[in-house]
Structures are given as C-alpha cells and as structure tokens.
Tab-separated table of C-alpha atoms and ligand atoms in Angstrom:
chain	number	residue	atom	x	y	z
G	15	UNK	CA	0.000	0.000	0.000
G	16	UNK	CA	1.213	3.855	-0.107
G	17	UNK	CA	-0.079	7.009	1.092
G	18	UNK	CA	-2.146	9.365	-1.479
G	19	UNK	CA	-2.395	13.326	-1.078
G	20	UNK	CA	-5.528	14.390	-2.084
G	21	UNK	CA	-6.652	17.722	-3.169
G	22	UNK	CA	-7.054	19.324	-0.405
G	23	UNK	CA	-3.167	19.474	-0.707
G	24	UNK	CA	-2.157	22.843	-1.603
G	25	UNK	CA	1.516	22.506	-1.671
G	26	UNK	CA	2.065	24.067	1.932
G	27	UNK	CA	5.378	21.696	1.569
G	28	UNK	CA	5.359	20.992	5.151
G	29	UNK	CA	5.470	17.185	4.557
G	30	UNK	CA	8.178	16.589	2.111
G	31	UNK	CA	10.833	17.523	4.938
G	32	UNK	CA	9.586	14.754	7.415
G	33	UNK	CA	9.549	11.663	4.797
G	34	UNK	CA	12.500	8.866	5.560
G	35	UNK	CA	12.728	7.915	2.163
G	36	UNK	CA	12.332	11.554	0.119
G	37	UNK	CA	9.747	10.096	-1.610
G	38	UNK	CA	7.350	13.071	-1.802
G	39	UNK	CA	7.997	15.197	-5.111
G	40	UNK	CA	6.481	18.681	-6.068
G	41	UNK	CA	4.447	18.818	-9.413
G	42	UNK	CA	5.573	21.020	-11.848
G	43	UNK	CA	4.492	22.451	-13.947
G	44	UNK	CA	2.074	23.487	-11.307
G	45	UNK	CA	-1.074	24.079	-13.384
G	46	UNK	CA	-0.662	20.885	-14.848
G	47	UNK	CA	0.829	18.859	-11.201
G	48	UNK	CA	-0.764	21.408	-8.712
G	49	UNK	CA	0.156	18.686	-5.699
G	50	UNK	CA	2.853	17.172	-3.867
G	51	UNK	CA	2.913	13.958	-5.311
G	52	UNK	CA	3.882	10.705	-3.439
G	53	UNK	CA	5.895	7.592	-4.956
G	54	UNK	CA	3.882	4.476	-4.071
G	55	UNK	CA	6.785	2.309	-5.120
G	56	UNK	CA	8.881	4.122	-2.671
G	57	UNK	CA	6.320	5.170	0.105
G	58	UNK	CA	7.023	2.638	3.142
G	59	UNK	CA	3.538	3.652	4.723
G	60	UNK	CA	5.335	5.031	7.917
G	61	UNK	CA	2.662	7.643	8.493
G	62	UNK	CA	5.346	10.418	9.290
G	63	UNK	CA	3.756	12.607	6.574
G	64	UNK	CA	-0.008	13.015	8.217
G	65	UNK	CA	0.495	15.039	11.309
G	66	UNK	CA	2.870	17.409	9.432
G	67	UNK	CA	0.138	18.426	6.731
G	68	UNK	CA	-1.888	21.742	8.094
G	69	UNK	CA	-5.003	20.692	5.859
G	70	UNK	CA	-5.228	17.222	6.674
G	71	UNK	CA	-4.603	16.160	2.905
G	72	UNK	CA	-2.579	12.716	3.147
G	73	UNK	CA	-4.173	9.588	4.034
G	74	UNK	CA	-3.274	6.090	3.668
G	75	UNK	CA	-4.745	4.611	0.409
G	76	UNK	CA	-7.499	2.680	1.767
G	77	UNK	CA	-8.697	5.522	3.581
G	78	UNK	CA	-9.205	8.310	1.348
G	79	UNK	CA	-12.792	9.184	1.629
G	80	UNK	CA	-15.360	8.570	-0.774
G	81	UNK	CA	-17.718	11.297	0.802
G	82	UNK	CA	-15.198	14.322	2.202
G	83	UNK	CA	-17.521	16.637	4.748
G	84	UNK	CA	-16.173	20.083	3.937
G	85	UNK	CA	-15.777	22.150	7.027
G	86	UNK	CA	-16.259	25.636	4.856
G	87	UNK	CA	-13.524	27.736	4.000
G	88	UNK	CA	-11.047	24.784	2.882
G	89	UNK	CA	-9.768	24.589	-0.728
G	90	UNK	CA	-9.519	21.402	-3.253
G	91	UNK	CA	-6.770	21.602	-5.873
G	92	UNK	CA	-7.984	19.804	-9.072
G	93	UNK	CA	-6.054	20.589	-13.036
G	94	UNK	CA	-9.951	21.416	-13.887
G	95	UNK	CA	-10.822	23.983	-12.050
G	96	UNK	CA	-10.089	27.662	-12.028
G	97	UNK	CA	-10.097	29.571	-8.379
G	98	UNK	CA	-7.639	31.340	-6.908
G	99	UNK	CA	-5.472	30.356	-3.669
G	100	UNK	CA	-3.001	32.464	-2.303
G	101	UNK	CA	-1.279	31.910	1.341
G	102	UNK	CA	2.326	30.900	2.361
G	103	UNK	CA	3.815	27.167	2.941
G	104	UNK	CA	6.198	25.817	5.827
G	105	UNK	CA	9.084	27.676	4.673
G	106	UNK	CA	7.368	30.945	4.615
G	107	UNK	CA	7.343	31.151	0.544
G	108	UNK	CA	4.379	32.424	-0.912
G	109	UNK	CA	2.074	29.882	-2.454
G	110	UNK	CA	-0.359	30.683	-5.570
G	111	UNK	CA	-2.555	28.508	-7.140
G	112	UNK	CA	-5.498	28.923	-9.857
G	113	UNK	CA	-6.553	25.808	-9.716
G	114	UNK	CA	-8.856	25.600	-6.636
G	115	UNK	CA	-11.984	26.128	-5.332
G	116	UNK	CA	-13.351	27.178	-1.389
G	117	UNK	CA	-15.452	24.637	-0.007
G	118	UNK	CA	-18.496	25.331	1.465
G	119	UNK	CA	-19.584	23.815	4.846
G	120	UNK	CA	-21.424	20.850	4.449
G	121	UNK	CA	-20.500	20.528	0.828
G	122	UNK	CA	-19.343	16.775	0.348
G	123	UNK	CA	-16.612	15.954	-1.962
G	124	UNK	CA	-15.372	12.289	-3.448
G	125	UNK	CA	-11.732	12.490	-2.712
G	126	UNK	CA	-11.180	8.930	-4.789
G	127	UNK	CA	-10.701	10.379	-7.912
G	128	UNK	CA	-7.702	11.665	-6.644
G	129	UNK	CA	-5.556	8.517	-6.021
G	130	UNK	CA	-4.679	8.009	-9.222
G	131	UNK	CA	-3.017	10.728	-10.448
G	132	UNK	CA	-0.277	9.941	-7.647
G	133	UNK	CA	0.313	6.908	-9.681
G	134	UNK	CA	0.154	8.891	-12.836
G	135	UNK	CA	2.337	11.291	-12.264
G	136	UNK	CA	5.109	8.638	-11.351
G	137	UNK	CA	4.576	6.305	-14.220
G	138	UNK	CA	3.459	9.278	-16.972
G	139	UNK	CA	3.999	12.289	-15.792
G	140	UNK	CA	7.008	13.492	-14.786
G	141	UNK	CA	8.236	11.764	-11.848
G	142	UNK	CA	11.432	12.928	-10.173
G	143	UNK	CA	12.641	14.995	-13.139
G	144	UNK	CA	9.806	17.076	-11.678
G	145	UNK	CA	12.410	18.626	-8.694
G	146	UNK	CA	14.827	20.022	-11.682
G	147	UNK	CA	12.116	22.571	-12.430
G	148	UNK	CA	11.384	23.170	-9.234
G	149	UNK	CA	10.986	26.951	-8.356
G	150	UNK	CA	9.670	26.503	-4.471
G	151	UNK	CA	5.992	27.257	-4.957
W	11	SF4	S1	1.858	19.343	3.955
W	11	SF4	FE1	-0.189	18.910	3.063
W	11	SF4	S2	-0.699	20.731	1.859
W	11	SF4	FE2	1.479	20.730	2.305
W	11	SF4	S3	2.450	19.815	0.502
W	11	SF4	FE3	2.162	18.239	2.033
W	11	SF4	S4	0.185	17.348	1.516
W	11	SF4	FE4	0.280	19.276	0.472
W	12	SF4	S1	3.872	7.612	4.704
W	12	SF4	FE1	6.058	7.818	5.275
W	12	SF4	S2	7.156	7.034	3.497
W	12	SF4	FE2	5.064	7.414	2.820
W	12	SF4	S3	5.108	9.495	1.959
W	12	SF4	FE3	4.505	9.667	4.137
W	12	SF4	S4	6.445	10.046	5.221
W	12	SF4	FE4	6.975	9.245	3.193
C-alpha cells in the first residue's frame, strides 16, 4: 500500500521535509501537477507525513474518503478547475494557485478520484525529473 495526497493538498510543503525515504515530489508544472505527489513504489507507509500536513490532505490509500464533509472555508486543488489560492507554505514562501476552489460547509466531496493521479504522475507524468524545475511554490 502507499499514502495518497488528495486535493485538499495545496503545496504548503510541510510534509516533504519529514519523509525517511524523500519520496514526496512537487508537481511542476504546477497548473498541470498542482500537488505534492507521493511515490507508491517508494512510500514505506510510515505515516510520518499526516500530522505534518496543516489541511489534513494525506491519508493512507485505503482511507481516502469517498464522501469528504467540507468544514467551509477549505480549498480542493484539481487541473480542472479555475479559483484562486493564495497563502504561504512551511518555509514561509508564498504559495499561488489557480486551480482551486473554497469549499463550502457541508459541501461533500469524493476524494477517490484523486488517487490516481499519484500513480500517474510517477509512471506518466514526470516523476522525479519534476524537482529540476522546481521553483519553491
Ligand atoms: S503538507 Fe499537506 S498541503 Fe502541504 S504539501 Fe504536504 S500534503 Fe500538500
Ligand atoms: S507515509 Fe512515510 S514514506 Fe510514505 S510518503 Fe509519508 S512520510 Fe513518506
């Protein structure tokens, strides 16, 4: 098994830092990767990552929830969709994003749909060349 980010990831970076095996690699280009992405082949399932991410966006890949409860006020990352994020990630770097959207409370999200593109982006998507274009957002 591995560990998926999900959406609600929005590159705050805070994770990469804390994982044993560096297997947690920033998409880029970022409209087309807008996550931190996470190498199942590589991922050893230690769990390190969770407590480390402010918006609760990694779980382990049975886990990720089919029916997300939004608090309000949260943002989802997705390639399709077209809002605006701006705030500032663990290293104090500003982060912006267009491709987000606010939650509302209540609103209910399928986070499945976003497992895959962790394997994707590994097997074809860029993968690790993804850290040589790497500008810190
Ligand atoms: S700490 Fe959370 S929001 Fe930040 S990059 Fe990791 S998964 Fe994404
Ligand atoms: S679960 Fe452990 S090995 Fe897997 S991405 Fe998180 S910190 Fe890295």
């Amino acid at each position: 098994m591995t560990h998926i980010i999900t959406s609600l990831c929005v590159r705050d970076r805070g994770c990469i830092d804390v994982c044993p095996v560096e297997c947690m690699i920033p998409g880029n280009p970022v409209n087309e990767w807008p996550w931190i992405y996470i190498d199942p082949d590589t991922c050893i399932d230690c769990g390190a990552c969770v407590p480390e991410c402010p918006f609760a966006a990694i779980f382990p890949e049975d886990e990720v929830p089919a029916a997300y409860t939004a608090k309000g006020g949260e943002y989802i990352s997705r390639v399709d969709l077209t809002g605006h994020f701006e705030g500032t990630n663990h290293h104090g770097q500003p982060i912006v994003l267009d491709t987000c959207k606010q939650l509302e409370a209540g609103e209910v999200v399928d986070m499945t749909p976003d497992i895959q593109p962790n394997y994707d982006f590994f097997k074809t998507g860029p993968g690790y060349s993804s850290k040589d274009l790497d500008t810190g957002l």
